[in-house]
Amino acid sequence: MVKAPLKTCGMASGVKVLRNAAEHARRLEVLIENEDIQVKKPLQVLWSSRREVWNQLHEKGQRNECETRLRLKLSAISVELALRESTSVTDSVRLLDEALILGHPSFKSLCSSFADELATLSGALRVHPEPMALLGHERIREIAGHKMETQNLVERIPSIERPSIAQFVSRIFWKGPQIISGVVRQWPAFRKWNDFSFWEAEYGHRWVPVELGSKYTDPSFETQLIPMSDFVEQHLRGESRGYLAQHQLFEQVPSLLSDIIEPEFASLGDSSSEAVVNMWLGPSGTQTPLHHDPYHNLLCQVGR
């Protein structure tokens, strides 16, 4: 992790680009009626204001007009803090990621591009552990943790190898669950994502929401924002059980989209809405309790 302030990292061009975000934040102030969100406040006051907004968001727990203003405030303050020269590179990336995850959608493209800019301009952000790709998938399974438990199925789910669109429609669409094999083998993700060092080297500095607990119905269940490098070390390589679940990581880090290819079957869904792409990343043994989704799902499993 890099703790040097922005001004010492040789990133003048990046900071210049990032200044555009501050201008955007100031323009958005007019959208927030009766809210004090002057981004030119002293640093200590900004941090205090952000902490207050953060707490209010967690207390609200509901979507309403008040929450919209709070999310705008969180985004604007986080972006301004990320631009301050006294803020470390690590903290700047964390602030931008938190704005992406919890802030207002109008900031998403800005925060994402600026976080990528920081990563590109600061080579010191990258870590280079020994590559694991040469160890093979069996060794990776051992390092990842426990063996996957096989449950007795009430009814075996049928399987089909790379069906055509016509086969998909006639055999699968509207007719229940089915395992489709061979679709993701050509994805770059199939080769890259199984190597834990890939996540550390490329995205170790990015902050992600991690669910702690075997399932969300557990009394001790909680969600924490931590660096991806900590998630890999503690939960993928380590014994602790944490789960990056149903997170729109591709919106937070758009460069990951180049590692996947949207299955052609997705075009058969509801044409009135865009496909929502979420990420699940975690060790073996994680669970999702029985539930029902009001929309169709294509769950693509890469690796183990």
mmCIF file with all atom_site columns, N, CA and C in Angstrom, residues 4-29:
data_model
loop_
_atom_site.group_PDB
_atom_site.id
_atom_site.type_symbol
_atom_site.label_atom_id
_atom_site.label_alt_id
_atom_site.label_comp_id
_atom_site.label_asym_id
_atom_site.label_entity_id
_atom_site.label_seq_id
_atom_site.pdbx_PDB_ins_code
_atom_site.Cartn_x
_atom_site.Cartn_y
_atom_site.Cartn_z
_atom_site.occupancy
_atom_site.B_iso_or_equiv
_atom_site.pdbx_formal_charge
_atom_site.auth_seq_id
_atom_site.auth_comp_id
_atom_site.auth_asym_id
_atom_site.auth_atom_id
_atom_site.pdbx_PDB_model_num
ATOM 1  N N  . ALA A 1 4  ? 2.327   7.603  0.384   1.00 0.00 ? 4  ALA A N  1
ATOM 2  C CA . ALA A 1 4  ? 2.850   8.908  0.018   1.00 0.00 ? 4  ALA A CA 1
ATOM 3  C C  . ALA A 1 4  ? 1.727   9.830  -0.426  1.00 0.00 ? 4  ALA A C  1
ATOM 4  N N  . PRO A 1 5  ? 1.829   11.141 -0.099  1.00 0.00 ? 5  PRO A N  1
ATOM 5  C CA . PRO A 1 5  ? 0.812   12.081 -0.579  1.00 0.00 ? 5  PRO A CA 1
ATOM 6  C C  . PRO A 1 5  ? 0.817   12.150 -2.095  1.00 0.00 ? 5  PRO A C  1
ATOM 7  N N  . LEU A 1 6  ? -0.286  12.597 -2.683  1.00 0.00 ? 6  LEU A N  1
ATOM 8  C CA . LEU A 1 6  ? -0.391  12.684 -4.135  1.00 0.00 ? 6  LEU A CA 1
ATOM 9  C C  . LEU A 1 6  ? 0.714   13.541 -4.734  1.00 0.00 ? 6  LEU A C  1
ATOM 10 N N  . LYS A 1 7  ? 1.054   14.649 -4.081  1.00 0.00 ? 7  LYS A N  1
ATOM 11 C CA . LYS A 1 7  ? 1.998   15.584 -4.679  1.00 0.00 ? 7  LYS A CA 1
ATOM 12 C C  . LYS A 1 7  ? 3.410   15.021 -4.764  1.00 0.00 ? 7  LYS A C  1
ATOM 13 N N  . THR A 1 8  ? 3.717   13.946 -4.045  1.00 0.00 ? 8  THR A N  1
ATOM 14 C CA . THR A 1 8  ? 5.057   13.366 -4.075  1.00 0.00 ? 8  THR A CA 1
ATOM 15 C C  . THR A 1 8  ? 5.148   12.168 -4.998  1.00 0.00 ? 8  THR A C  1
ATOM 16 N N  . CYS A 1 9  ? 4.070   11.825 -5.693  1.00 0.00 ? 9  CYS A N  1
ATOM 17 C CA . CYS A 1 9  ? 4.047   10.596 -6.483  1.00 0.00 ? 9  CYS A CA 1
ATOM 18 C C  . CYS A 1 9  ? 4.304   10.826 -7.959  1.00 0.00 ? 9  CYS A C  1
ATOM 19 N N  . GLY A 1 10 ? 4.709   12.040 -8.350  1.00 0.00 ? 10 GLY A N  1
ATOM 20 C CA . GLY A 1 10 ? 4.995   12.287 -9.746  1.00 0.00 ? 10 GLY A CA 1
ATOM 21 C C  . GLY A 1 10 ? 3.788   12.134 -10.640 1.00 0.00 ? 10 GLY A C  1
ATOM 22 N N  . MET A 1 11 ? 2.619   12.589 -10.192 1.00 0.00 ? 11 MET A N  1
ATOM 23 C CA . MET A 1 11 ? 1.388   12.370 -10.949 1.00 0.00 ? 11 MET A CA 1
ATOM 24 C C  . MET A 1 11 ? 0.696   13.697 -11.254 1.00 0.00 ? 11 MET A C  1
ATOM 25 N N  . ALA A 1 12 ? 1.477   14.697 -11.671 1.00 0.00 ? 12 ALA A N  1
ATOM 26 C CA . ALA A 1 12 ? 0.887   16.013 -11.918 1.00 0.00 ? 12 ALA A CA 1
ATOM 27 C C  . ALA A 1 12 ? -0.205  15.943 -12.971 1.00 0.00 ? 12 ALA A C  1
ATOM 28 N N  . SER A 1 13 ? 0.042   15.173 -14.032 1.00 0.00 ? 13 SER A N  1
ATOM 29 C CA . SER A 1 13 ? -0.972  15.070 -15.088 1.00 0.00 ? 13 SER A CA 1
ATOM 30 C C  . SER A 1 13 ? -2.227  14.400 -14.572 1.00 0.00 ? 13 SER A C  1
ATOM 31 N N  . GLY A 1 14 ? -2.059  13.395 -13.714 1.00 0.00 ? 14 GLY A N  1
ATOM 32 C CA . GLY A 1 14 ? -3.223  12.715 -13.160 1.00 0.00 ? 14 GLY A CA 1
ATOM 33 C C  . GLY A 1 14 ? -4.031  13.618 -12.266 1.00 0.00 ? 14 GLY A C  1
ATOM 34 N N  . VAL A 1 15 ? -3.328  14.410 -11.430 1.00 0.00 ? 15 VAL A N  1
ATOM 35 C CA . VAL A 1 15 ? -4.033  15.327 -10.541 1.00 0.00 ? 15 VAL A CA 1
ATOM 36 C C  . VAL A 1 15 ? -4.780  16.377 -11.360 1.00 0.00 ? 15 VAL A C  1
ATOM 37 N N  . LYS A 1 16 ? -4.173  16.808 -12.484 1.00 0.00 ? 16 LYS A N  1
ATOM 38 C CA . LYS A 1 16 ? -4.846  17.775 -13.350 1.00 0.00 ? 16 LYS A CA 1
ATOM 39 C C  . LYS A 1 16 ? -6.136  17.190 -13.905 1.00 0.00 ? 16 LYS A C  1
ATOM 40 N N  . VAL A 1 17 ? -6.069  15.936 -14.318 1.00 0.00 ? 17 VAL A N  1
ATOM 41 C CA . VAL A 1 17 ? -7.274  15.275 -14.816 1.00 0.00 ? 17 VAL A CA 1
ATOM 42 C C  . VAL A 1 17 ? -8.297  15.134 -13.702 1.00 0.00 ? 17 VAL A C  1
ATOM 43 N N  . LEU A 1 18 ? -7.829  14.774 -12.526 1.00 0.00 ? 18 LEU A N  1
ATOM 44 C CA . LEU A 1 18 ? -8.734  14.579 -11.398 1.00 0.00 ? 18 LEU A CA 1
ATOM 45 C C  . LEU A 1 18 ? -9.437  15.864 -10.988 1.00 0.00 ? 18 LEU A C  1
ATOM 46 N N  . ARG A 1 19 ? -8.824  17.013 -11.255 1.00 0.00 ? 19 ARG A N  1
ATOM 47 C CA . ARG A 1 19 ? -9.449  18.278 -10.882 1.00 0.00 ? 19 ARG A CA 1
ATOM 48 C C  . ARG A 1 19 ? -10.806 18.447 -11.564 1.00 0.00 ? 19 ARG A C  1
ATOM 49 N N  . ASN A 1 20 ? -10.991 17.808 -12.721 1.00 0.00 ? 20 ASN A N  1
ATOM 50 C CA . ASN A 1 20 ? -12.283 17.884 -13.399 1.00 0.00 ? 20 ASN A CA 1
ATOM 51 C C  . ASN A 1 20 ? -13.395 17.327 -12.526 1.00 0.00 ? 20 ASN A C  1
ATOM 52 N N  . ALA A 1 21 ? -13.065 16.349 -11.697 1.00 0.00 ? 21 ALA A N  1
ATOM 53 C CA . ALA A 1 21 ? -14.074 15.763 -10.810 1.00 0.00 ? 21 ALA A CA 1
ATOM 54 C C  . ALA A 1 21 ? -14.538 16.781 -9.778  1.00 0.00 ? 21 ALA A C  1
ATOM 55 N N  . ALA A 1 22 ? -13.612 17.596 -9.293  1.00 0.00 ? 22 ALA A N  1
ATOM 56 C CA . ALA A 1 22 ? -13.991 18.610 -8.313  1.00 0.00 ? 22 ALA A CA 1
ATOM 57 C C  . ALA A 1 22 ? -14.956 19.618 -8.927  1.00 0.00 ? 22 ALA A C  1
ATOM 58 N N  . GLU A 1 23 ? -14.697 19.993 -10.192 1.00 0.00 ? 23 GLU A N  1
ATOM 59 C CA . GLU A 1 23 ? -15.608 20.915 -10.861 1.00 0.00 ? 23 GLU A CA 1
ATOM 60 C C  . GLU A 1 23 ? -16.988 20.285 -11.008 1.00 0.00 ? 23 GLU A C  1
ATOM 61 N N  . HIS A 1 24 ? -17.010 19.008 -11.330 1.00 0.00 ? 24 HIS A N  1
ATOM 62 C CA . HIS A 1 24 ? -18.282 18.294 -11.450 1.00 0.00 ? 24 HIS A CA 1
ATOM 63 C C  . HIS A 1 24 ? -18.998 18.273 -10.101 1.00 0.00 ? 24 HIS A C  1
ATOM 64 N N  . ALA A 1 25 ? -18.230 18.046 -9.048  1.00 0.00 ? 25 ALA A N  1
ATOM 65 C CA . ALA A 1 25 ? -18.824 18.004 -7.710  1.00 0.00 ? 25 ALA A CA 1
ATOM 66 C C  . ALA A 1 25 ? -19.437 19.353 -7.349  1.00 0.00 ? 25 ALA A C  1
ATOM 67 N N  . ARG A 1 26 ? -18.742 20.419 -7.707  1.00 0.00 ? 26 ARG A N  1
ATOM 68 C CA . ARG A 1 26 ? -19.266 21.744 -7.372  1.00 0.00 ? 26 ARG A CA 1
ATOM 69 C C  . ARG A 1 26 ? -20.543 22.051 -8.157  1.00 0.00 ? 26 ARG A C  1
ATOM 70 N N  . ARG A 1 27 ? -20.591 21.597 -9.412  1.00 0.00 ? 27 ARG A N  1
ATOM 71 C CA . ARG A 1 27 ? -21.804 21.816 -10.201 1.00 0.00 ? 27 ARG A CA 1
ATOM 72 C C  . ARG A 1 27 ? -22.984 21.057 -9.611  1.00 0.00 ? 27 ARG A C  1
ATOM 73 N N  . LEU A 1 28 ? -22.699 19.902 -9.020  1.00 0.00 ? 28 LEU A N  1
ATOM 74 C CA . LEU A 1 28 ? -23.777 19.104 -8.456  1.00 0.00 ? 28 LEU A CA 1
ATOM 75 C C  . LEU A 1 28 ? -24.325 19.687 -7.158  1.00 0.00 ? 28 LEU A C  1
ATOM 76 N N  . GLU A 1 29 ? -23.605 20.642 -6.594  1.00 0.00 ? 29 GLU A N  1
ATOM 77 C CA . GLU A 1 29 ? -24.090 21.238 -5.347  1.00 0.00 ? 29 GLU A CA 1
ATOM 78 C C  . GLU A 1 29 ? -25.482 21.844 -5.510  1.00 0.00 ? 29 GLU A C  1
#
